[in-house]
Tab-separated table of C-alpha atoms in Angstrom:
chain	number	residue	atom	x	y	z
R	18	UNK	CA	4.829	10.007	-17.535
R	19	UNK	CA	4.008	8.654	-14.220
R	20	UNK	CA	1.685	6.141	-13.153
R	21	UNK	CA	-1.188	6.555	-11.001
R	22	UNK	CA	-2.916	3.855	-8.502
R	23	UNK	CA	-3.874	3.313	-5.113
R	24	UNK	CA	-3.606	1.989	-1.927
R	25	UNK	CA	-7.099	1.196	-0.597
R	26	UNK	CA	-7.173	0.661	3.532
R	27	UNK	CA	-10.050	-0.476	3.232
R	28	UNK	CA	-11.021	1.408	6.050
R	29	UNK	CA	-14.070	0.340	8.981
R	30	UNK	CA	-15.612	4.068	9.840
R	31	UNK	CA	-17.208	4.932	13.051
R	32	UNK	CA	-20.669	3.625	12.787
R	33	UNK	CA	-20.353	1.498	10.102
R	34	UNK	CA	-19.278	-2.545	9.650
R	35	UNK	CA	-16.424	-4.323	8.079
R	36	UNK	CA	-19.234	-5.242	5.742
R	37	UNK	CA	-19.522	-1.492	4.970
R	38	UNK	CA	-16.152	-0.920	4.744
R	39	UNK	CA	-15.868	-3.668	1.944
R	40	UNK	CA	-18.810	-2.586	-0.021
R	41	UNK	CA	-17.151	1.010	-0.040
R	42	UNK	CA	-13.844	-0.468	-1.438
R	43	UNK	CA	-15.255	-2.374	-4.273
R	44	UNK	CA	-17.166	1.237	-4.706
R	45	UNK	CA	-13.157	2.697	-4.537
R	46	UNK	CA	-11.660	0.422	-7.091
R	47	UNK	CA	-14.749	0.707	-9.675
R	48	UNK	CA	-14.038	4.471	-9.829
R	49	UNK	CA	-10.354	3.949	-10.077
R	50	UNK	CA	-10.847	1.907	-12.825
R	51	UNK	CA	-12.826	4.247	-14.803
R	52	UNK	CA	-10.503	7.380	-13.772
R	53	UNK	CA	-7.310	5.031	-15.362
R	54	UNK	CA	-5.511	4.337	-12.347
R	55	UNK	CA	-3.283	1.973	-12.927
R	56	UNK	CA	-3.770	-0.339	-10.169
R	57	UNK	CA	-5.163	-0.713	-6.183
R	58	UNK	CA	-3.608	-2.553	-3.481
R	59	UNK	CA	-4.888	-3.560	0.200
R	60	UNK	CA	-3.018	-4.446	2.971
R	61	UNK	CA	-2.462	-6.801	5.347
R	62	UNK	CA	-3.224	-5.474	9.194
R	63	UNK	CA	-4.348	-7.730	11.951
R	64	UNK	CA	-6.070	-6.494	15.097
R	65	UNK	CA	-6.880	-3.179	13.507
R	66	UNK	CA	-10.413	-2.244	14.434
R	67	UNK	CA	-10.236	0.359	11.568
R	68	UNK	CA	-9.068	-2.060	8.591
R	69	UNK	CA	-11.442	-4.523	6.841
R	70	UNK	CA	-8.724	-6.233	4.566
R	71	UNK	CA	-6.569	-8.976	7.381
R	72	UNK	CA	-7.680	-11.750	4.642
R	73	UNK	CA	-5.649	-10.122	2.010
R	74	UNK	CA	-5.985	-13.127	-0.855
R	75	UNK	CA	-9.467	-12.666	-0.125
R	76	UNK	CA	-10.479	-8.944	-0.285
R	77	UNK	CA	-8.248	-8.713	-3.268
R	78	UNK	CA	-10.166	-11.681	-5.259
R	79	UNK	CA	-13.502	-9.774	-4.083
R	80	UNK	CA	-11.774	-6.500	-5.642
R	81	UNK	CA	-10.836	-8.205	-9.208
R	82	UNK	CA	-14.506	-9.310	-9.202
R	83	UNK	CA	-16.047	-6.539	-9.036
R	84	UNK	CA	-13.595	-4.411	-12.214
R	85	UNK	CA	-12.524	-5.421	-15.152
R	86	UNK	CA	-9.239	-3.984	-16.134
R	87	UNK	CA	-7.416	-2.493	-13.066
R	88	UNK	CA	-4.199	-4.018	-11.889
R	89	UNK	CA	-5.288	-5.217	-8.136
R	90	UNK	CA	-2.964	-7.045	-5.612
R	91	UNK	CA	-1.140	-6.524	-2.365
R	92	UNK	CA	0.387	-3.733	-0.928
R	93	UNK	CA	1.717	-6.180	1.187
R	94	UNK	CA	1.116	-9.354	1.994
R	95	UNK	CA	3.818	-9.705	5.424
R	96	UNK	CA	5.367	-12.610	4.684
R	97	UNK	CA	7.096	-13.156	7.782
R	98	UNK	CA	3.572	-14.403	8.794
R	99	UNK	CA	3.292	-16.993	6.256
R	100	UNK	CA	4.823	-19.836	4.899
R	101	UNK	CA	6.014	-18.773	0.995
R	102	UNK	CA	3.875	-21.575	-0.466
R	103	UNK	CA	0.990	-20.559	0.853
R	104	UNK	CA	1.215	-17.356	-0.321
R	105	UNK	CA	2.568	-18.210	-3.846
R	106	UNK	CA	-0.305	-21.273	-3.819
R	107	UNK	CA	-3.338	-18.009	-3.221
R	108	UNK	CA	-2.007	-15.344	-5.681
R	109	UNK	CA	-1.333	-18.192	-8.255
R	110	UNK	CA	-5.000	-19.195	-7.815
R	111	UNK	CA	-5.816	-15.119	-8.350
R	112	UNK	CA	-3.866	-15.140	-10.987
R	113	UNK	CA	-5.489	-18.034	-12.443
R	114	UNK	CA	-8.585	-16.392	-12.207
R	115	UNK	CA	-7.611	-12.792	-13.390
R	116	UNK	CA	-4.969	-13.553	-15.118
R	117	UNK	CA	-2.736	-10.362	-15.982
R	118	UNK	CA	-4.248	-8.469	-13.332
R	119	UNK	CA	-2.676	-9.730	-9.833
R	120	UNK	CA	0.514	-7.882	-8.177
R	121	UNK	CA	2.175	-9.123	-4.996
R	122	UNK	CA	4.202	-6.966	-2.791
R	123	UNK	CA	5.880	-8.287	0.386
R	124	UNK	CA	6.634	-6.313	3.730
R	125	UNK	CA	9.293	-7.989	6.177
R	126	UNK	CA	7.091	-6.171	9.059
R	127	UNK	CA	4.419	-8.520	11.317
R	128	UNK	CA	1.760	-5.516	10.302
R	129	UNK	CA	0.573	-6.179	14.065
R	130	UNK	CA	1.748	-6.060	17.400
R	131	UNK	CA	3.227	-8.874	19.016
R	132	UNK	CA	0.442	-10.780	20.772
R	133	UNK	CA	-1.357	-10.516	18.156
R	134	UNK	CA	1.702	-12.272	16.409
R	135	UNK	CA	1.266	-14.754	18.818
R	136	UNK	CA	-2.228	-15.289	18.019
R	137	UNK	CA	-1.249	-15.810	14.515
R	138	UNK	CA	0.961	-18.443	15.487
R	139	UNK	CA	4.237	-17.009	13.857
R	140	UNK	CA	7.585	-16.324	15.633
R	141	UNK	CA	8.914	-12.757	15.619
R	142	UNK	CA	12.372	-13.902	14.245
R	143	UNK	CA	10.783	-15.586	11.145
R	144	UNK	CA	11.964	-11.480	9.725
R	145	UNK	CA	15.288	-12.382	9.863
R	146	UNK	CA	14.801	-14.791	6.950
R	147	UNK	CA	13.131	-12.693	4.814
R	148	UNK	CA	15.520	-12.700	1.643
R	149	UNK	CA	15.490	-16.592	1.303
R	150	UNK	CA	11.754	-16.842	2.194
R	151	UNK	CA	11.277	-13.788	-0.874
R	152	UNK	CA	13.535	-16.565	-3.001
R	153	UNK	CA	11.327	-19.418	-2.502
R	154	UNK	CA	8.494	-17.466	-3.303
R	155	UNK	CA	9.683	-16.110	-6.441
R	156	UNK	CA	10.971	-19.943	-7.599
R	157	UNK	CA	7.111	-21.218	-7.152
R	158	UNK	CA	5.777	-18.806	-9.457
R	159	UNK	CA	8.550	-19.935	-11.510
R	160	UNK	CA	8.192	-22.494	-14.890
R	161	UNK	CA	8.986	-25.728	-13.616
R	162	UNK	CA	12.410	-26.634	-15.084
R	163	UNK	CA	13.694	-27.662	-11.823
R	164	UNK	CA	11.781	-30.016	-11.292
R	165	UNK	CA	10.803	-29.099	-7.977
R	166	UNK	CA	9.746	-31.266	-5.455
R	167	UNK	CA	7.561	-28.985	-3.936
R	168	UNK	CA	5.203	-26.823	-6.568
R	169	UNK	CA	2.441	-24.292	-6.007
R	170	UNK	CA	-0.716	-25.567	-7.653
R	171	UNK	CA	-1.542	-23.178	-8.784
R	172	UNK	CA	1.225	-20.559	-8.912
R	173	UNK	CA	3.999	-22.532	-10.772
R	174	UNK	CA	4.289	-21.185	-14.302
R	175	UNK	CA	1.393	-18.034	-13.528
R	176	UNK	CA	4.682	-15.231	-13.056
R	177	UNK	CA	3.352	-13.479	-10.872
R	178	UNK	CA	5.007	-9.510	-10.328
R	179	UNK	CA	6.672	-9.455	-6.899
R	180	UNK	CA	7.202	-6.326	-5.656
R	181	UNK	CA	9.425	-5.547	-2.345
R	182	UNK	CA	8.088	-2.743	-0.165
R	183	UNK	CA	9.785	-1.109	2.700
R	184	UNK	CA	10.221	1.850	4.761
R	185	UNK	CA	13.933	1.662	5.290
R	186	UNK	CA	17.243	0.872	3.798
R	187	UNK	CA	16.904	-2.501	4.015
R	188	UNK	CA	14.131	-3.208	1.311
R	189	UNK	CA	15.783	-1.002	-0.830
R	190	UNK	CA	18.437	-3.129	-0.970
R	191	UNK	CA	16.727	-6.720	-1.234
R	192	UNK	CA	14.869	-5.373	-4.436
R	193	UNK	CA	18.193	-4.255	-5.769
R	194	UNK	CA	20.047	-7.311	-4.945
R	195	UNK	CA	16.761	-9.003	-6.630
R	196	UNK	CA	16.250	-7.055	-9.593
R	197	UNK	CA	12.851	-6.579	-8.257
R	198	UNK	CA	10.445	-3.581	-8.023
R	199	UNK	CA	10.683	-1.363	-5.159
R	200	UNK	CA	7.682	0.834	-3.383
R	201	UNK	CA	8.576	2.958	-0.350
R	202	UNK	CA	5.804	3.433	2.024
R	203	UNK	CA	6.895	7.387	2.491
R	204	UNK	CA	2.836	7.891	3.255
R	205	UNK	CA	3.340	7.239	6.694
R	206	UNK	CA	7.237	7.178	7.208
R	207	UNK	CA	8.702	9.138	4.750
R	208	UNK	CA	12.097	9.930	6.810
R	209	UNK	CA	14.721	7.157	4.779
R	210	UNK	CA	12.939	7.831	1.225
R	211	UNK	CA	15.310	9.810	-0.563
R	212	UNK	CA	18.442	7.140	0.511
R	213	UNK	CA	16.611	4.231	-0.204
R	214	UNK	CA	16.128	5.482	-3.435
R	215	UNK	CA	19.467	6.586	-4.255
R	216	UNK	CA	20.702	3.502	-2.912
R	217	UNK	CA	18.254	1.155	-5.022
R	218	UNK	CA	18.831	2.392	-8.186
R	219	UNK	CA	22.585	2.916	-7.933
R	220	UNK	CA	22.333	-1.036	-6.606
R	221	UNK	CA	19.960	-2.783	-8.945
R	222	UNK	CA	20.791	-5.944	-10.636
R	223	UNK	CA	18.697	-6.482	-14.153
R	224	UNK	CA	17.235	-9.763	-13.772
R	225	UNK	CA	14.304	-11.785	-15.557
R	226	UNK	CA	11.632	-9.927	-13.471
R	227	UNK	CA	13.111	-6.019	-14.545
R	228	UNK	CA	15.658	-4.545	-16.841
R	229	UNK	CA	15.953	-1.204	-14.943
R	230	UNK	CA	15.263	0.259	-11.471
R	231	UNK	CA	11.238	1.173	-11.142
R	232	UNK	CA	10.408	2.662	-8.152
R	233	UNK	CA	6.847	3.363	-6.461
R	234	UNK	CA	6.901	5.959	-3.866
R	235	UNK	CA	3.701	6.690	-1.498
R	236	UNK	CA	1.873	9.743	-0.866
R	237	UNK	CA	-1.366	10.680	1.013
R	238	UNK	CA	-3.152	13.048	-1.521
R	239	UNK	CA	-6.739	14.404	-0.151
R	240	UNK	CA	-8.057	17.181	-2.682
R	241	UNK	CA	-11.560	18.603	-2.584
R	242	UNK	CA	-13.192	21.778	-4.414
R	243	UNK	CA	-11.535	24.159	-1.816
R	244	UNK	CA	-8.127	23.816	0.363
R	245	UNK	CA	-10.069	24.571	3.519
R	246	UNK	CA	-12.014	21.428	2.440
R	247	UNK	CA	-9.154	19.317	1.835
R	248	UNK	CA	-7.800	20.485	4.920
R	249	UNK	CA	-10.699	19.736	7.240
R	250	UNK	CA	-11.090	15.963	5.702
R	251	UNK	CA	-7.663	15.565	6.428
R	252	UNK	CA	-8.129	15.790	9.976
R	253	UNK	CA	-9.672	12.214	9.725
R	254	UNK	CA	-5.823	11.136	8.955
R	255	UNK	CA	-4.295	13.298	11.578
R	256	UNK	CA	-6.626	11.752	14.139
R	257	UNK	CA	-5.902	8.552	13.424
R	258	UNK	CA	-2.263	8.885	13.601
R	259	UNK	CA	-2.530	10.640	16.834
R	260	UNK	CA	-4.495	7.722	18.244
R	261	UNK	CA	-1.417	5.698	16.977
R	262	UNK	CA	0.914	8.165	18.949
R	263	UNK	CA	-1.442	7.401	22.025
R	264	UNK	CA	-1.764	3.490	21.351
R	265	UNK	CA	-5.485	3.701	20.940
R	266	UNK	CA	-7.533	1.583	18.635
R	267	UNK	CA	-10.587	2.627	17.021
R	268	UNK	CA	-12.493	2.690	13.934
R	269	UNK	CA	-11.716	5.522	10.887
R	270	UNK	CA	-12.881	8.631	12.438
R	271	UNK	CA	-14.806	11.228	10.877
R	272	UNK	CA	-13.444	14.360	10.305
R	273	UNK	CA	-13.372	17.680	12.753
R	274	UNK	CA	-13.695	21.385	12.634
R	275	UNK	CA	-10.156	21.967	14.970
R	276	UNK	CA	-7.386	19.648	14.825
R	277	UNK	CA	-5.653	21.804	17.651
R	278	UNK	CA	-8.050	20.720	20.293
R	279	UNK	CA	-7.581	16.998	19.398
R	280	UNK	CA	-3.911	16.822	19.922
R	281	UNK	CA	-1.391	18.243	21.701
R	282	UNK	CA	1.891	20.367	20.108
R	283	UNK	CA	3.918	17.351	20.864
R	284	UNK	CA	1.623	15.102	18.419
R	285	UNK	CA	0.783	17.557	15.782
R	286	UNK	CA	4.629	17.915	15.695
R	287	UNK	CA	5.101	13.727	15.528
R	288	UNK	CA	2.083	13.050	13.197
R	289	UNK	CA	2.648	15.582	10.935
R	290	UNK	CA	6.112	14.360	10.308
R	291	UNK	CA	4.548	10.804	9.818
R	292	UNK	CA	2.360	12.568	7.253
R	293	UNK	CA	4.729	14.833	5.687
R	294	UNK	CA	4.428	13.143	2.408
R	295	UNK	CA	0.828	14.367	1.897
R	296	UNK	CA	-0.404	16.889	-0.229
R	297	UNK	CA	-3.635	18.602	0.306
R	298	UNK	CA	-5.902	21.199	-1.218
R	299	UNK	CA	-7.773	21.864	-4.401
R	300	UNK	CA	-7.181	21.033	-7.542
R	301	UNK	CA	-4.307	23.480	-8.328
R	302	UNK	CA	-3.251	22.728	-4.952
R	303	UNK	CA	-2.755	19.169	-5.870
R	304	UNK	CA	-1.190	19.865	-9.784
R	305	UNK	CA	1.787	21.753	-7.781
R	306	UNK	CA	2.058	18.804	-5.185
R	307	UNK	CA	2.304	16.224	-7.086
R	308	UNK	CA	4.617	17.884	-9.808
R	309	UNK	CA	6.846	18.827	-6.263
R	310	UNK	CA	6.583	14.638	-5.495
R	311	UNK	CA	7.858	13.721	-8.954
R	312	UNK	CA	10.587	16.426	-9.409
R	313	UNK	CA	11.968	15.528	-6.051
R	314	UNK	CA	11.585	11.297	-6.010
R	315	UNK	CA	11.630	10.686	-10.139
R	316	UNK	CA	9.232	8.010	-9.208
R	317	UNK	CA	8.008	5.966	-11.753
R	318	UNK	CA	4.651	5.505	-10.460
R	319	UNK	CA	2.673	7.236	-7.059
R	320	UNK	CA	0.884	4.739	-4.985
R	321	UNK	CA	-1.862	7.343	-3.705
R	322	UNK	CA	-3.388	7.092	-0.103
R	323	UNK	CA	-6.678	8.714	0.403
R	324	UNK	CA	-7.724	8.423	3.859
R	325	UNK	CA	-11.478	9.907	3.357
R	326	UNK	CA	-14.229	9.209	5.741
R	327	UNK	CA	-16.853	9.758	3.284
R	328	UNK	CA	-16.769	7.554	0.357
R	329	UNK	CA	-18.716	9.853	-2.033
R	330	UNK	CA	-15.707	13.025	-0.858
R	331	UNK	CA	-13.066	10.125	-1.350
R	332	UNK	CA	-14.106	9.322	-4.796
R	333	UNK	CA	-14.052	13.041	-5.569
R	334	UNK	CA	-10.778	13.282	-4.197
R	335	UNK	CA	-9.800	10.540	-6.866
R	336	UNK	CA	-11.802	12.677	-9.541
R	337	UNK	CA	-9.468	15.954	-8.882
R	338	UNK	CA	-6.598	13.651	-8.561
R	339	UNK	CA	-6.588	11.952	-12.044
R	340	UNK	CA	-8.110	15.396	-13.314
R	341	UNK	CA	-5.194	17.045	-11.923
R	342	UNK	CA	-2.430	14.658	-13.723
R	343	UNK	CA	-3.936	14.441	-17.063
R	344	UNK	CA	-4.225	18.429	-18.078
């Protein structure tokens, strides 16, 4: 069977504070944890007015905290915008602390524009080493029989899981080549999903990290009582990916009664391909969805986006969700 977590944006709603938004995601992973998901992830966006979690190490320490059991870690960290021993040096020290509980998956993307890139100090071509900078990362989580010369303290020894996400064919080859896990981010660009599937599991490598392909695949799932429920909280996603269409920034809005006087036919057609990978409704609604997910991917674990303005409807949605998967 399947696995079940989530990816938590850890998102700043109109009218409230990042400070909100944080207290609501420790709120998030608390229910998760006592529905059984099997882990939550944040990511790492800078210069996003609606996302609280740019200090990734951070919000994910604050997250492990606050639970118990749940599997918590990045969903990614971008490491083109930091060195590798940095990185492995702050989810060594999280795993030191929670040990067992800490996942890191890397993106090759800046997860920003580009002068915010600048801000960040970081050049634009660092991308283009990617696959070594992944190696080095993976050899400081390493036991030291090397003998390296340069060790994470913490992080050598502490094993942490690596993960490689992407939304192209690219990723899906690096975890391959790696014998790593792969997640495809098909909950906001779903086109390349079914390739970079088939071509990461007929390419994968065992290696010490995995014996066999294991793939995570991402899908926005908003369920509620009622379908035209589900469908009208929804419409907080599809604004927010029109607003990326229009290259506005804003805060998480709140839902709407008519999604066809927000955007026009152009942008309902271009965000709802972005979004195609959702499933929305009630809870039958969502048992047929998600059965259509697995049949089609043979995922070995959804990573579950739910995009809710209000916290209390969000943690329903996760209610419905885990409801839904277990009958």
């Amino acid at each position: 069977m399947a696995k079940f977590s989530i990816l938590d944006l850890v998102f700043i709603n109109e009218g409230n504070s990042a400070k909100e938004a944080l207290a609501n995601s420790v709120r998030v992973a608390k229910a998760a944890e006592s529905l059984g998901y099997h882990r939550i992830w944040v990511a790492e966006h800078h210069n996003f007015p609606s996302i609280a979690s740019a200090a990734t190490s951070v919000v994910i320490g604050h997250l492990a905290g606050h639970t118990k059991t749940i599997r918590v870690g990045a969903g990614g960290i971008m490491l083109p915008n930091h060195s590798p021993l940095v990185i492995a040096e702050q989810f060594g020290t999280l795993e030191s602390l929670y040990p067992g509980r800490i996942d890191l998956g890397l993106g090759r993307a800046p997860g920003t524009d580009q002068l915010t890139l600048r801000a960040l100090r970081r050049d634009a071509m660092n991308a283009q080493t990617f696959p070594e900078d992944v190696k080095e990362l993976l050899a400081y989580f390493e036991d030291d029989e090397n003998q390296l010369q340069v060790r994470a303290i913490p992080g050598m020894g502490t094993h942490v899981p690596v993960w490689i996400l992407g939304s192209s064919l690219f990723g899906a080859q690096l975890a391959a080549l790696l014998g790593l896990p792969y997640a495809f981010a098909s909950h906001f660009a779903p086109g390349a999903l079914m390739e970079a599937i088939a071509i990461y599991r007929k390419q994968f490598r065992p290696s010490l990290y995995l014996d066999k392909p294991y793939v995570m695949v991402g899908v926005n799932v908003i369920a509620a009582d009622t379908d035209k429920e589900a469908e009208f909280l929804f419409t907080s996603s599809q604004q927010s990916f029109t607003r990326i269409l229009r290259n506005m920034r804003g805060p998480f809005p709140p839902p709407i009664e008519n999604m066809d006087s927000y955007w026009s036919p152009q942008e309902k057609q271009m965000a709802s391909q972005m979004l195609s990978y959702s499933v929305v409704g009630a809870p039958e609604t969502i048992k047929v969805g998600i059965k259509k997910v697995l049949d089609e991917t043979k995922a070995d674990e959804l990573m579950t986006v739910t995009s809710i303005y209000d916290t209390d409807k969000k943690i329903r949605s996760l209610e419905i969700l885990a409801n839904s998967v277990t009958e």
